[in-house]
Tab-separated table of C-alpha atoms and ligand atoms in Angstrom:
chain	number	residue	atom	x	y	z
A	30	UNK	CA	0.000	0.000	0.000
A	31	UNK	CA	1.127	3.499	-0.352
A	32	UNK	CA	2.240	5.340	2.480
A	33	UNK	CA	-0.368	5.707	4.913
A	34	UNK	CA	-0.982	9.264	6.468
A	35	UNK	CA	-1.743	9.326	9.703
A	36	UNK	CA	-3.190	12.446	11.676
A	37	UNK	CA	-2.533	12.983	15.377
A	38	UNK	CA	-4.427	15.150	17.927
A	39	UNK	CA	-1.922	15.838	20.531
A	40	UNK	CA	-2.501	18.061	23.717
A	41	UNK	CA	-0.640	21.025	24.109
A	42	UNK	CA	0.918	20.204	27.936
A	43	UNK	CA	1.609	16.515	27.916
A	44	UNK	CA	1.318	14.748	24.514
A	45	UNK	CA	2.875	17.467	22.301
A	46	UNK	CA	6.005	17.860	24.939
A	47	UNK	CA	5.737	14.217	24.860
A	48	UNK	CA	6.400	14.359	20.627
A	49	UNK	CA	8.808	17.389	21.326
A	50	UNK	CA	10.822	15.034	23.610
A	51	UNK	CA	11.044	12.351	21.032
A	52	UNK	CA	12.225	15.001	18.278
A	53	UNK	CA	15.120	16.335	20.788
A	54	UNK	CA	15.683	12.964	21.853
A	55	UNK	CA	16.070	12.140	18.358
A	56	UNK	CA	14.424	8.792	18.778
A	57	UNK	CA	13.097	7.099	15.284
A	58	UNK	CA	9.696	7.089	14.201
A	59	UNK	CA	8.020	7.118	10.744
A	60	UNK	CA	7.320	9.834	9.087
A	61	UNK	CA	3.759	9.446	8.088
A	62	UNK	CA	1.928	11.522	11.047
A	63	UNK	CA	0.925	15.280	10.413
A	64	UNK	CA	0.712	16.500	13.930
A	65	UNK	CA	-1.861	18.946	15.223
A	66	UNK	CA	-2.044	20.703	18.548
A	67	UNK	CA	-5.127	21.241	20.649
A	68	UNK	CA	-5.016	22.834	23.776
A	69	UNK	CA	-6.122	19.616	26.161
A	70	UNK	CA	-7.734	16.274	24.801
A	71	UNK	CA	-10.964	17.447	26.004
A	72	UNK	CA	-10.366	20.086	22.814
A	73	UNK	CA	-11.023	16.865	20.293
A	74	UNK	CA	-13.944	16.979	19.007
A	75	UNK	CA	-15.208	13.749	17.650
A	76	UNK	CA	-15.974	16.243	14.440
A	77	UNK	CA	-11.999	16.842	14.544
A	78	UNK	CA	-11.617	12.541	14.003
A	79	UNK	CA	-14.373	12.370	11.649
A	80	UNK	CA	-13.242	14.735	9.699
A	81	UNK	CA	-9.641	14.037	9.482
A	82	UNK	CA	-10.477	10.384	8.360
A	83	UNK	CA	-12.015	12.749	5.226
A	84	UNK	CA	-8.240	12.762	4.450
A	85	UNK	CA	-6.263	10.214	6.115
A	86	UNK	CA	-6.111	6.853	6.711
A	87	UNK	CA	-5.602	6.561	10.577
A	88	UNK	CA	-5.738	9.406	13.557
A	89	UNK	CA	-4.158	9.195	16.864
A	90	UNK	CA	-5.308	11.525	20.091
A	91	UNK	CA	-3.406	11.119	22.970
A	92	UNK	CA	-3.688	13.413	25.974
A	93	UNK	CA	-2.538	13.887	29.246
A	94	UNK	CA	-2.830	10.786	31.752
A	95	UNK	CA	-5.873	11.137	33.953
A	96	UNK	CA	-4.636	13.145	36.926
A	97	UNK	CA	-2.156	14.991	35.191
A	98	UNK	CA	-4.801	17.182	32.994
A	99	UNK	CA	-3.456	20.811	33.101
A	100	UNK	CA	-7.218	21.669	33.046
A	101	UNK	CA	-7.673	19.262	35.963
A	102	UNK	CA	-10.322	17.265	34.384
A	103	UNK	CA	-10.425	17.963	30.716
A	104	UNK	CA	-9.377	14.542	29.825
A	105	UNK	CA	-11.873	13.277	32.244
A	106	UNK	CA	-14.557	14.484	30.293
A	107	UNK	CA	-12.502	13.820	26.968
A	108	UNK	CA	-12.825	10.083	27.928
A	109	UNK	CA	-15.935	9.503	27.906
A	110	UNK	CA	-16.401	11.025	24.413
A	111	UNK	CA	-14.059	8.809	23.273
A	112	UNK	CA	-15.273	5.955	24.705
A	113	UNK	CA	-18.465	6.233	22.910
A	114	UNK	CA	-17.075	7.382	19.504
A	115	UNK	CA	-14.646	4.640	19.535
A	116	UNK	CA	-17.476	2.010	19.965
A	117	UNK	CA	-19.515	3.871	17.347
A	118	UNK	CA	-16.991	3.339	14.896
A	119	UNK	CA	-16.440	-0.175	15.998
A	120	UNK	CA	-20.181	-0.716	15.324
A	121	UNK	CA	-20.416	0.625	11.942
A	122	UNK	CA	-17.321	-1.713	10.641
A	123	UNK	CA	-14.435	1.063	11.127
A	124	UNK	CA	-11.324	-1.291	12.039
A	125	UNK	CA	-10.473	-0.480	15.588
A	126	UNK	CA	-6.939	0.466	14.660
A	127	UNK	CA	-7.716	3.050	12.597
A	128	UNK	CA	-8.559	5.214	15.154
A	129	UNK	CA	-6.320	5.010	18.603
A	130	UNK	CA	-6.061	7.279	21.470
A	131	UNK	CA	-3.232	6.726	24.264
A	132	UNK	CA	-2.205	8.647	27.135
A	133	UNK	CA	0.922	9.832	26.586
A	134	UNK	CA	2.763	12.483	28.956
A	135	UNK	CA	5.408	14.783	28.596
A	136	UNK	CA	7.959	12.510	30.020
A	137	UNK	CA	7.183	9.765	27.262
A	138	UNK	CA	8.914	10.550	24.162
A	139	UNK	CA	9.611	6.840	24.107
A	140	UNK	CA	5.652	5.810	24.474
A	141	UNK	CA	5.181	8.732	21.771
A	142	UNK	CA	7.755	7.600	19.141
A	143	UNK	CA	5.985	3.807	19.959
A	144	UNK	CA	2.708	4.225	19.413
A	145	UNK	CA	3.229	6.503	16.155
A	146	UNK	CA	5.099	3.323	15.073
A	147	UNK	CA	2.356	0.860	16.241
A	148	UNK	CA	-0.523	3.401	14.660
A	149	UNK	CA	1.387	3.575	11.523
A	150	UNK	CA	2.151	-0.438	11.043
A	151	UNK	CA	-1.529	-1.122	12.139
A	152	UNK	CA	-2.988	0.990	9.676
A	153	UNK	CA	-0.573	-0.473	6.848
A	154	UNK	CA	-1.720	-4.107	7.943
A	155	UNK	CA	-4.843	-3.147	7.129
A	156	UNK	CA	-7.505	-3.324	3.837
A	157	UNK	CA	-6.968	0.741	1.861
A	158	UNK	CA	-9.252	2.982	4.014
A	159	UNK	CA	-12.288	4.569	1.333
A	160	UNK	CA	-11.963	7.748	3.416
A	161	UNK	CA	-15.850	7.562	3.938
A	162	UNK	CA	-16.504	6.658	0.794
A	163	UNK	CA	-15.089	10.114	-0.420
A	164	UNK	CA	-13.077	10.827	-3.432
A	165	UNK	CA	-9.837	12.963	-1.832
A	166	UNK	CA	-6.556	11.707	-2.304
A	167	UNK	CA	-3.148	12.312	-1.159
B	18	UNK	CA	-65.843	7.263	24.490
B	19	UNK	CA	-62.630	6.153	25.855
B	20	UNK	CA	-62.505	7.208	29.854
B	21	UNK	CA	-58.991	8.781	29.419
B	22	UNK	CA	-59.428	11.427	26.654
B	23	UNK	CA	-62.609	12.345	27.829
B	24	UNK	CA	-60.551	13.247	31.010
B	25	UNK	CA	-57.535	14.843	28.653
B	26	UNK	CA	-59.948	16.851	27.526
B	27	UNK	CA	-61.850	18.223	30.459
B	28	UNK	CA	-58.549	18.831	31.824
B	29	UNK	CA	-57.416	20.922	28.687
B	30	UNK	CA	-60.626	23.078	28.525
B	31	UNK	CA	-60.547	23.642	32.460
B	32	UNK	CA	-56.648	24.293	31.935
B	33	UNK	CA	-57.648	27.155	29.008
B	34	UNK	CA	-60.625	28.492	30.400
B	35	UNK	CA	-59.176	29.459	33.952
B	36	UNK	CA	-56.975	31.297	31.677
B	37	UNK	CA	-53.926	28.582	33.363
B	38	UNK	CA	-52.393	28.360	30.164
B	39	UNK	CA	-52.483	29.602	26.709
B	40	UNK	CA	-51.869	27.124	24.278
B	41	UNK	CA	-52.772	22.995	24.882
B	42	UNK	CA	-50.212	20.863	22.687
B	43	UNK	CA	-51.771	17.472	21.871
B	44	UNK	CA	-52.721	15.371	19.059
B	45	UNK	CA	-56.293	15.791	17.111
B	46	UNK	CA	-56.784	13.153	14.026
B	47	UNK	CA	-55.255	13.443	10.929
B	48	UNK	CA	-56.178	13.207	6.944
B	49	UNK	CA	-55.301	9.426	6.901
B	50	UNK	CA	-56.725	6.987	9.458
B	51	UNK	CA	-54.558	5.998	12.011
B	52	UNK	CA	-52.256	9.056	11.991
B	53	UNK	CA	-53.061	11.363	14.504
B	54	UNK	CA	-51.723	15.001	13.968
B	55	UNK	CA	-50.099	17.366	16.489
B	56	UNK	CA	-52.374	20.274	17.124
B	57	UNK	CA	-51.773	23.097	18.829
B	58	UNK	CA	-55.535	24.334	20.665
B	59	UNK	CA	-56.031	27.830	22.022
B	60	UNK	CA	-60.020	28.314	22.585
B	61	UNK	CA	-61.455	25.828	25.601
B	62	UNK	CA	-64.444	24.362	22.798
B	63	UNK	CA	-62.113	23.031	20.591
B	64	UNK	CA	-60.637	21.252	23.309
B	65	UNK	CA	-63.007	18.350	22.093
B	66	UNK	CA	-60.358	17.989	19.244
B	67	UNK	CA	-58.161	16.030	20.974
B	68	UNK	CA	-57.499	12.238	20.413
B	69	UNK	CA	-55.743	10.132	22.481
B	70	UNK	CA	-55.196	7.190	20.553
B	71	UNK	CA	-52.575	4.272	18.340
B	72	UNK	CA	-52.016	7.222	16.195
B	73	UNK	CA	-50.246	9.588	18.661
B	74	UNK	CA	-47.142	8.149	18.239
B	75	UNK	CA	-45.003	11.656	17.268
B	76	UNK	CA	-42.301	13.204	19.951
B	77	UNK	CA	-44.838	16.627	21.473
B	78	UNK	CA	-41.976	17.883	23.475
B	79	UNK	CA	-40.172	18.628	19.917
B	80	UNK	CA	-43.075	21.783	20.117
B	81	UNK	CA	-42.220	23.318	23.070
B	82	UNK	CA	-38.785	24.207	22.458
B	83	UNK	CA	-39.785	27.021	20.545
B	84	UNK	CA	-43.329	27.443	22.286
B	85	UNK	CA	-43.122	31.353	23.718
B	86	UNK	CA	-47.000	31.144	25.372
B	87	UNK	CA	-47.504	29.324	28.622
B	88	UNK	CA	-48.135	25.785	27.275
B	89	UNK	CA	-50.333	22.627	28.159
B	90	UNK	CA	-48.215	19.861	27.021
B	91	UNK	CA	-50.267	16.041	27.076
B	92	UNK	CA	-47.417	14.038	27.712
B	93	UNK	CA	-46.780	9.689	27.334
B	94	UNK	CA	-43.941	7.914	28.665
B	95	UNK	CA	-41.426	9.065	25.685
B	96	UNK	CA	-42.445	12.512	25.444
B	97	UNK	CA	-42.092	13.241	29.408
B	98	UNK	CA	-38.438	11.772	29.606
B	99	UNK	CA	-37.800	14.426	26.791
B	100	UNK	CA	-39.163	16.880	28.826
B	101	UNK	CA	-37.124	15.309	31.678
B	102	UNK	CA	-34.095	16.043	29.934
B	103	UNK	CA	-35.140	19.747	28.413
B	104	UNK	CA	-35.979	20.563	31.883
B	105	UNK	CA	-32.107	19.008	32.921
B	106	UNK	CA	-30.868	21.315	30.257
B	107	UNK	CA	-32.475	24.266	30.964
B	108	UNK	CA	-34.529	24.595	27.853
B	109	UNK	CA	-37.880	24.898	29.354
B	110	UNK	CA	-38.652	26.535	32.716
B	111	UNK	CA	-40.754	24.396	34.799
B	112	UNK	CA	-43.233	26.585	35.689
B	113	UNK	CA	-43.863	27.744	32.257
B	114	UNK	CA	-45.195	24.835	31.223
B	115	UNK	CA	-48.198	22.302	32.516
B	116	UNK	CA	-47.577	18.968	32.011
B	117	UNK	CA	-50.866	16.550	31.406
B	118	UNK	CA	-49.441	13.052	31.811
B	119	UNK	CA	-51.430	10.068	29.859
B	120	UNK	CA	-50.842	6.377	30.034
B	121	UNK	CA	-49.263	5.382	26.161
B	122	UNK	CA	-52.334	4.879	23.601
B	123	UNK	CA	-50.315	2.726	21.648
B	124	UNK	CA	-51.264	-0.611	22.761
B	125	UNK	CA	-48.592	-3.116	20.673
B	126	UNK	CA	-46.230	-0.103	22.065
B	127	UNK	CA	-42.764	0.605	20.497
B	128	UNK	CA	-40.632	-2.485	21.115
B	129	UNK	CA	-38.099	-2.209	23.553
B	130	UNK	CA	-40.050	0.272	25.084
B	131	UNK	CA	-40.405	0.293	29.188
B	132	UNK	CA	-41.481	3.482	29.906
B	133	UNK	CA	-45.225	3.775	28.810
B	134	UNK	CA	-46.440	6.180	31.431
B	135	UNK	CA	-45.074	9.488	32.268
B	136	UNK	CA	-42.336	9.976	34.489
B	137	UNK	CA	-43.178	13.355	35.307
B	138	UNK	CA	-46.332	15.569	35.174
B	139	UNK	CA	-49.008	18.372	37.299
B	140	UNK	CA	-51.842	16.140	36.058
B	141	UNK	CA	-51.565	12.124	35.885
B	142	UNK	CA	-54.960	10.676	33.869
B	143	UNK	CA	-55.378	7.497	35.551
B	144	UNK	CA	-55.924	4.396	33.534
B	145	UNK	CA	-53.450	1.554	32.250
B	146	UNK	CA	-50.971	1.648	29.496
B	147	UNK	CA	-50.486	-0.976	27.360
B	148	UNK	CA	-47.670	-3.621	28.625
B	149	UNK	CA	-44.014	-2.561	27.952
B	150	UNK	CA	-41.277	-5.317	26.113
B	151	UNK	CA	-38.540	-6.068	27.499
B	152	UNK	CA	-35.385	-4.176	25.985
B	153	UNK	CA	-32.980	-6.466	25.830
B	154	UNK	CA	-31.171	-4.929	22.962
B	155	UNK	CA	-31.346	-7.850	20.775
B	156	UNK	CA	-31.116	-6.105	17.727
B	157	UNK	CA	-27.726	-3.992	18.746
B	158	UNK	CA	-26.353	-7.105	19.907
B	159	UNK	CA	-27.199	-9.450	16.683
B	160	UNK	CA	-25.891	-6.674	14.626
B	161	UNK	CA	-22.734	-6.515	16.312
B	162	UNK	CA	-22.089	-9.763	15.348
B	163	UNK	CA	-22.127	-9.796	12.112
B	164	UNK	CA	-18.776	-8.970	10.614
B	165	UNK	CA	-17.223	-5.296	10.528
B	166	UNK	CA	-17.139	-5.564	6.578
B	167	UNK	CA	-20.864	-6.029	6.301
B	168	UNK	CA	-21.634	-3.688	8.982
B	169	UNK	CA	-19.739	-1.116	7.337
B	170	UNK	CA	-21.624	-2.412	3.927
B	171	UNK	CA	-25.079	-1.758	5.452
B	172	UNK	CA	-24.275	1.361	7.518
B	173	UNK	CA	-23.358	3.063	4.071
B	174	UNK	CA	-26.036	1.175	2.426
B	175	UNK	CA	-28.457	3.181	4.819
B	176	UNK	CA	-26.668	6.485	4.447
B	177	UNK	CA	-26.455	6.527	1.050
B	178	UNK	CA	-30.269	6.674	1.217
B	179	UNK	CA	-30.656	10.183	2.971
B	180	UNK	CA	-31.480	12.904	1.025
B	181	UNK	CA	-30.296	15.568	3.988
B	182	UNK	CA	-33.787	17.043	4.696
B	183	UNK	CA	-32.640	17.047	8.289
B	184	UNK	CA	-36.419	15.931	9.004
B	185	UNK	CA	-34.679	13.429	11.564
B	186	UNK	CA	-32.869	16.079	13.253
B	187	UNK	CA	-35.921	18.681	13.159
B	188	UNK	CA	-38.125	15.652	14.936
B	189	UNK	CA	-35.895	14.923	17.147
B	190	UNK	CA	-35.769	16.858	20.739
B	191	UNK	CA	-33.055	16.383	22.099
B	192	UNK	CA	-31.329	18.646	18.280
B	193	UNK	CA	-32.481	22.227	19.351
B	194	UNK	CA	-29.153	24.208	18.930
B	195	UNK	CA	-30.189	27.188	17.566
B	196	UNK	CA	-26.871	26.778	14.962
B	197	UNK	CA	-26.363	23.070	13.897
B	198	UNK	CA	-23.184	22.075	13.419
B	199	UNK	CA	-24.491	21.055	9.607
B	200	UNK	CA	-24.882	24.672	9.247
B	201	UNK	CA	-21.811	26.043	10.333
B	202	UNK	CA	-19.689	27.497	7.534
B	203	UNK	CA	-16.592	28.613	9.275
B	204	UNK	CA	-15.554	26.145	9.682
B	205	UNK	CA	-18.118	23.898	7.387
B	206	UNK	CA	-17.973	20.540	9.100
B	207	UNK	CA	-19.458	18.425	6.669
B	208	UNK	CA	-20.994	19.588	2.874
B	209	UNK	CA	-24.261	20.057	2.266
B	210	UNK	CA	-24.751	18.093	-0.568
B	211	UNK	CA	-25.347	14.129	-0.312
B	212	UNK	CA	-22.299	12.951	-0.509
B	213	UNK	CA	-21.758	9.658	0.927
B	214	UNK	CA	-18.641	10.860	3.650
B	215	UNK	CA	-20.689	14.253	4.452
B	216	UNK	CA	-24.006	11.873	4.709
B	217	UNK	CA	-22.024	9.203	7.411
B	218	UNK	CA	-19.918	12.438	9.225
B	219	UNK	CA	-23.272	13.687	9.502
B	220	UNK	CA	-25.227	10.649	10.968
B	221	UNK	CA	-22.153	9.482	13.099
B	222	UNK	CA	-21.898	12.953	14.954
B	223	UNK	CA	-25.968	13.382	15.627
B	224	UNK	CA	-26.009	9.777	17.038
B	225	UNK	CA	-22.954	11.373	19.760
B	226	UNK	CA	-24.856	14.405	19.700
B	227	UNK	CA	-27.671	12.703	21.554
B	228	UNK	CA	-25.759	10.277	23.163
B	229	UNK	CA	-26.929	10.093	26.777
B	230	UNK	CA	-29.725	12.323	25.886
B	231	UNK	CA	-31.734	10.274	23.662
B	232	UNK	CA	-35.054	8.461	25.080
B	233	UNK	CA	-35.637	5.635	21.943
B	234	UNK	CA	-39.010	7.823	21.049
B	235	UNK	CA	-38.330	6.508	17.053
B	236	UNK	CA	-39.440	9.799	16.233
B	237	UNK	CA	-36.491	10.791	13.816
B	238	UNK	CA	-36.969	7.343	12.098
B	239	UNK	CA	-40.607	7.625	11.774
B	240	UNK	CA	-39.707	11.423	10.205
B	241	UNK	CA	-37.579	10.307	7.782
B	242	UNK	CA	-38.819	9.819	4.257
B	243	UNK	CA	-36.434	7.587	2.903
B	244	UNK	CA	-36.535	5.197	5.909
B	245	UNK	CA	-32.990	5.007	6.473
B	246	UNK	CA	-32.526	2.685	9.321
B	247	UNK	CA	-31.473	5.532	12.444
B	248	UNK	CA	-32.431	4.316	15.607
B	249	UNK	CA	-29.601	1.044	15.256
B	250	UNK	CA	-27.083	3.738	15.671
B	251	UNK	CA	-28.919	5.756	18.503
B	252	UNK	CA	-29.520	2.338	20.435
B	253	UNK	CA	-25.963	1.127	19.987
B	254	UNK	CA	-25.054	4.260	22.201
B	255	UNK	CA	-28.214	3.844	24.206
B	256	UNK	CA	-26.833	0.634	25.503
B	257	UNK	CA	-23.057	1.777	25.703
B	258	UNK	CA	-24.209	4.733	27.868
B	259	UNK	CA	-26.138	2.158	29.912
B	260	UNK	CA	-23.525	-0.489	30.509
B	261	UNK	CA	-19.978	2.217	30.664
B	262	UNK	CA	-22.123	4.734	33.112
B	263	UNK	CA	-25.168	2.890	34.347
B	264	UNK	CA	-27.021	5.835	32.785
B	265	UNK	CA	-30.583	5.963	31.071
B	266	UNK	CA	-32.130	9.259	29.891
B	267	UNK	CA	-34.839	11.424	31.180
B	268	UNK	CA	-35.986	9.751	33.655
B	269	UNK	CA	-35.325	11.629	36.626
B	270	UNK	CA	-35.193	15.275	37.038
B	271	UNK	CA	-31.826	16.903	38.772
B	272	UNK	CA	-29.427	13.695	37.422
B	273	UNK	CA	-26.268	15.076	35.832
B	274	UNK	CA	-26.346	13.643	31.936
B	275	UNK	CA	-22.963	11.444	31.104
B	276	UNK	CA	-21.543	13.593	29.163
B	277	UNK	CA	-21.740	16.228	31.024
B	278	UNK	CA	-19.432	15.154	34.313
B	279	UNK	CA	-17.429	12.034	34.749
B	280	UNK	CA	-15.602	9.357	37.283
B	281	UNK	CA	-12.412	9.299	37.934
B	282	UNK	CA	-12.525	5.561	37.478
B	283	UNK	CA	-14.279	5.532	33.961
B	284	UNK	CA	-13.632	2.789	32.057
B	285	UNK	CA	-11.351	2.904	29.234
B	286	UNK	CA	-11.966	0.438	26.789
B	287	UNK	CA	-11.135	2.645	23.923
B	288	UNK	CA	-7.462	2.864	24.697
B	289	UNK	CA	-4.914	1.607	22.551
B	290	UNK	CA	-3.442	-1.798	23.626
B	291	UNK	CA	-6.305	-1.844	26.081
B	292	UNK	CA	-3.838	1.024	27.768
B	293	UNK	CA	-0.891	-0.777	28.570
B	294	UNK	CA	2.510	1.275	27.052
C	306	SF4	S1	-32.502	10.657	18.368
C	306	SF4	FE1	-34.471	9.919	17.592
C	306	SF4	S2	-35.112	8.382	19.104
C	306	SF4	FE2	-33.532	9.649	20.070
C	306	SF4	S3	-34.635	11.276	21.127
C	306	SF4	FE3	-34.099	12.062	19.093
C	306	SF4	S4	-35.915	11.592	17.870
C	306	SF4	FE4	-36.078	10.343	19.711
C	307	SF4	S1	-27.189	17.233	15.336
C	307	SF4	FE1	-26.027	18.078	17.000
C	307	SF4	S2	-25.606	20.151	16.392
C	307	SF4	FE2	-27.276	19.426	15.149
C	307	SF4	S3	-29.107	20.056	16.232
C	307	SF4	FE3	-28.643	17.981	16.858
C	307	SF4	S4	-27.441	18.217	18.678
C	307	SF4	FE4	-27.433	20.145	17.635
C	308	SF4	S1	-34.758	12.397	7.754
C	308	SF4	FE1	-33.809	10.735	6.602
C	308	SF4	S2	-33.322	11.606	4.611
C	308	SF4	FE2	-33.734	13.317	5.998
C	308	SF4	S3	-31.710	13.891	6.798
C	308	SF4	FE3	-32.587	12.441	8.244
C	308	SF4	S4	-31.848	10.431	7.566
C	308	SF4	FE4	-31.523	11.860	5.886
């Protein structure tokens, strides 16, 4: 398959430091993910996954781990969102790796550089995504 | 005549005359037989309008939303949990608004359905509802069996049958923001036109939308014109609400709606690698 592009949702205070640690860190991972930065996981709109799967073939949110929200609780209330989108998707046939979320903190460059590899392998192990049916390419 | 809209209607007129409210939203009988009609009745005489009966099947709490005069509302088991939750969400002031609660004329009922009589009301007219089913989600679960390439094949198959008349949304009442996000154009969301990805974006989002919220009325399905098949996807999160937060909708007043709070200890099924690093 060609290259897959993957889109990740990444919170501003843990995730995205988390990515920033890999880069300094210079650890390996591939190059398919187009990162974009939200303020908190409880930013993420389920619009903001549906959307993105418009033009991509996988999308990863990760946020803070519970307890460590910089909004206290916005990835308390981000959870249960994703809960129920996730098992929407998984309902109307989406594979369940296309879409991941992780908690992944600002100390993890490591779980970071990981799970981009995991998303990314996943999502080429799997049948070409039909982007909802949709026409776009690229 | 039928003990119980004989007493819907006494109550009505009684409600109108004493000048108590201004407007009684019920049902009156339609063009075709067996399709009763909302109606909207202002003068106490014309309270004798009003049918209770297998026709009434249609959502009334959808009306008061946008109702500005002090309303009657008659009221079965759906309808009041939507009220339930407009009242939770502070569309409606309570005292605006007199609720006339009726057993549920439909007597096969709406399967899966186990809340015939109202859970909330001023006025309860006494008299027996027909027997509720039991849900036991049958259908959710036998279509979650099937295999993720021919859900997917009959989820589109169903989309690709709406026309976007939003007649599904407009029915429903738990969709009353003023701006949908369907309408937004900055950003637009999802096109307007038909296409298949804008028509399952669209569908997927509404069924989150009224996640937690939505009380199985069937209303949206029984608005749409191309019957595309929307209550699967509104009772797949009906029962994932129920099992991750013990939650069902409207039928208390003062209980916090999932989405709206959470537990520390919420389940987390959706994490990658079931969460392990
Ligand atoms: S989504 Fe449909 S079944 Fe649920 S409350 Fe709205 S109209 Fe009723
Ligand atoms: S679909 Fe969502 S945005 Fe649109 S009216 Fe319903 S709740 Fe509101
Ligand atoms: S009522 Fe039916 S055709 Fe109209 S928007 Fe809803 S699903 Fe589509």
């Amino acid at each position: 398959m060609k290259e897959p592009k993957i889109v990740a949702f990444l919170c501003n205070w843990c995730s995205y430091a988390g990515a920033d640690l890999a880069g300094v860190s210079r650890l390996q991972y591939p190059p398919n993910v187009r990162i974009v930065r939200v303020p908190c996981s409880g930013r993420v709109d389920p619009l903001f996954i549906l959307t993105a799967l418009k033009h991509a073939d996988g999308v990863l949110t990760a946020g803070c781990h519970p307890g460590d929200c910089h909004y206290t609780s916005g990835n308390l209330v981000a959870r249960r969102k994703f809960a129920l989108l996730k098992s929407l998707l998984d309902f109307v046939g989406v594979e369940k790796e296309r879409v991941q979320f992780d908690w992944i903190s600002a100390a993890e460059g490591n779980r970071f550089a990981a799970r981009i590899k995991d998303v990314t392998e996943d999502v080429k192990g799997l049948e070409p995504w039909e982007r909802w049916g949709g026409r776009q390419n690229g | 005549m039928d003990k119980i809209i004989l007493e819907i209607r006494d109550k009505a007129q009684e409600l109108l005359e004493t000048g108590q409210v201004e407007v009684v939203i019920g049902f009156t009988a339609g063009t075709l037989p067996g399709k009763s009609t909302p109606c909207f009745i202002t003068r106490g005489e014309d309270c004798e309008l009003l049918v209770w009966d297998e026709g009434c099947k249609n959502n009334l709490a959808n009306y008061l939303v946008k109702e500005k005069r002090k309303a009657a509302i008659i009221v079965k088991g759906c309808d009041s949990r939507s009220l339930v939750n407009l009242l939770t969400e502070n569309q409606l002031s309570r005292d605006r608004v007199v609720i006339l609660g009726a057993p549920c004329p439909l007597t096969e009922g709406c399967e899966g359905c186990q809340i015939k009589s109202p859970v909330i009301y001023d006025y309860l007219v006494s008299g027996k509802a027909g027997k509720t089913g039991e849900d036991d989600f049958h259908d959710v679960k036998t279509f979650a069996r099937l295999s993720p390439q021919e859900r997917k094949e009959y989820f589109y198959k169903e989309v690709s049958k709406c026309i976007r008349c939003y007649a599904c949304r407009n029915a429903c009442p738990a969709c009353y923001c003023r701006e949908c996000f369907v309408e937004n154009n900055l950003p637009q969301w999802v096109g307007k036109s038909t296409q298949l990805a804008d028509n399952l974006i669209f569908h997927l989002t509404r069924a989150l939308h009224v996640a937690g919220r939505c009380v199985d009325c069937g209303a949206c399905q029984r608005a749409c014109p191309m019957g595309v098949d929307l209550r699967i996807l509104n009772r797949k999160m009906l029962l994932e609400v129920k099992e991750l937060y013990q939650f069902e909708a409207g039928l208390k007043e003062e209980q916090e709606l999932p989405l709206n709070t959470y537990d520390p200890g919420d389940p987390e099924p959706f994490l990658a690698g079931g969460g392990e690093a």
